[in-house]
Amino acid sequence: MQREEKQLEASLDALLSQVADLKNSLGSFIYKLENEYDRLTWPSVLDSFALLSGQLNTLNKVLKHEKTPLFRNQVIIPLVLSPDRDEDLMRQTEGRVPVFSHEVVPDHLRTKPDPEVEEQEKQLTTDAARIGADAAQKQIQSLNKMCSNLLEKISKEERESESGGLRPNKQTFNPADTNALVAAVAFGKGLSNWRPSGSSGPGQPGQPGAGTILAGTSGLQQVQMSGAPSQQQPMLSGVQMAQAGQPGKMPSGIKTNIKSASMHPYQR
């Protein structure tokens, strides 16, 4: 009897030590998440998860060890229930349980879940037993297929995002050309006075207008209109006014003939 009690005490001490280490690790990890989230990196988070996973595995090994007694066979009976504040209980529970009364005992010494939870668990177990082996296998395969497709899509998105971040953005415009175009539109910078033929007025540099043609001839300009040979001179002035008002355009129905003359018409 004494041997079993000593073995139980040793197992409880080892279990308490493992639980204390696990509690400290969880506390430090929660502190990092709440206070150092701005400096927290993913490798440090993975290290914390690896530490917690290792401690949980160690705790399971302690519970499954052959020398560890079955704690489920041990019964805990509350000897004293008091509504008064217990300082020793406060110290052992680190301030979580101030009193050990009839209100807290069912929660802390419960060995089964709540009746509602237990009923839901039984219902789920019954529903699972109704499904045949073939149907269950089909559902498992369908779920695995969905998970595989989802993981493939996530991996593809991650690869595309990584490749897009590493690849520099290709520039689709030339800043120098853009600045030159803005300067030309806003201030006329770099634009010449040359105009295409047919739209330039008389006397434009580089374009042979009506004045240049008349100045280059050494004869008399004679304008003839069908049906009115006696109105040559007035019609000439009308042609010149039309040329001045609409550069490069001639009125319809007017024929211009340039013949040699002894004097320039503008020298009269």
XYZ file of C-alpha atoms in Angstrom, residues 93-200:
108
model
C -4.424 28.179 -7.585
C -2.604 31.490 -8.191
C -5.670 33.514 -7.332
C -8.067 31.690 -9.634
C -10.165 29.951 -6.914
C -10.711 32.108 -3.843
C -13.253 29.841 -2.102
C -14.074 26.136 -2.185
C -17.823 26.140 -1.888
C -20.705 24.112 -3.277
C -20.872 26.468 -6.296
C -17.363 25.767 -7.628
C -16.941 22.123 -6.645
C -19.119 20.689 -9.477
C -17.086 22.623 -12.051
C -13.607 21.809 -10.749
C -14.212 18.190 -9.772
C -16.332 17.220 -12.741
C -15.279 13.971 -14.426
C -17.919 14.080 -17.158
C -19.023 16.840 -19.516
C -22.239 18.786 -19.064
C -25.460 16.817 -19.680
C -26.183 18.887 -22.805
C -22.716 18.245 -24.203
C -22.942 14.568 -23.325
C -26.284 14.282 -25.127
C -24.854 15.966 -28.257
C -21.891 13.614 -28.180
C -24.190 10.601 -28.024
C -26.211 11.940 -30.948
C -23.092 12.386 -33.053
C -21.925 8.894 -32.196
C -25.304 7.459 -33.233
C -25.290 9.357 -36.542
C -21.773 8.158 -37.286
C -22.759 4.541 -36.603
C -25.605 4.758 -39.127
C -23.260 5.573 -42.014
C -21.980 2.538 -43.861
C -18.333 1.847 -44.564
C -18.628 2.571 -48.287
C -20.469 5.853 -47.763
C -17.981 6.919 -45.120
C -15.073 6.089 -47.446
C -16.665 8.133 -50.250
C -17.147 11.089 -47.951
C -13.557 10.829 -46.778
C -12.269 10.748 -50.346
C -14.453 13.721 -51.314
C -13.202 15.721 -48.331
C -9.587 14.850 -49.102
C -10.072 15.911 -52.718
C -11.549 19.249 -51.664
C -8.698 19.848 -49.235
C -6.112 18.965 -51.904
C -7.676 21.379 -54.415
C -7.789 24.126 -51.800
C -4.158 23.577 -50.843
C -3.146 23.601 -54.507
C -4.920 26.914 -55.085
C -3.323 28.436 -51.993
C 0.131 27.271 -53.084
C -0.436 28.675 -56.580
C -1.484 32.056 -55.182
C 1.577 32.121 -52.934
C 3.914 31.318 -55.837
C 2.329 33.987 -58.022
C 2.539 36.586 -55.271
C 6.178 35.742 -54.603
C 7.086 35.862 -58.297
C 5.192 39.133 -58.704
C 7.039 40.641 -55.764
C 10.449 39.561 -57.036
C 9.809 40.641 -60.622
C 10.238 44.402 -61.129
C 7.320 46.261 -62.615
C 7.879 46.993 -66.294
C 7.651 50.685 -67.120
C 5.121 51.363 -69.853
C 5.975 54.997 -70.540
C 8.958 57.288 -71.068
C 9.094 60.185 -68.580
C 11.084 62.357 -71.006
C 8.505 61.929 -73.768
C 5.678 62.622 -71.317
C 7.306 65.847 -70.116
C 7.981 66.957 -73.699
C 4.365 66.293 -74.672
C 3.022 68.236 -71.687
C 5.359 71.161 -72.423
C 4.315 71.178 -76.082
C 0.586 71.139 -75.280
C 0.697 73.628 -72.420
C 3.403 76.073 -73.568
C 4.012 75.209 -77.239
C 7.598 74.285 -76.539
C 9.378 72.711 -79.496
C 6.600 73.418 -81.988
C 7.485 75.016 -85.389
C 5.476 77.516 -87.478
C 5.267 75.181 -90.478
C 1.801 74.260 -91.700
C 0.779 71.716 -94.302
C -0.114 72.837 -97.821
C -3.714 73.913 -98.296
C -4.083 75.287 -94.741
C -1.413 77.998 -94.749
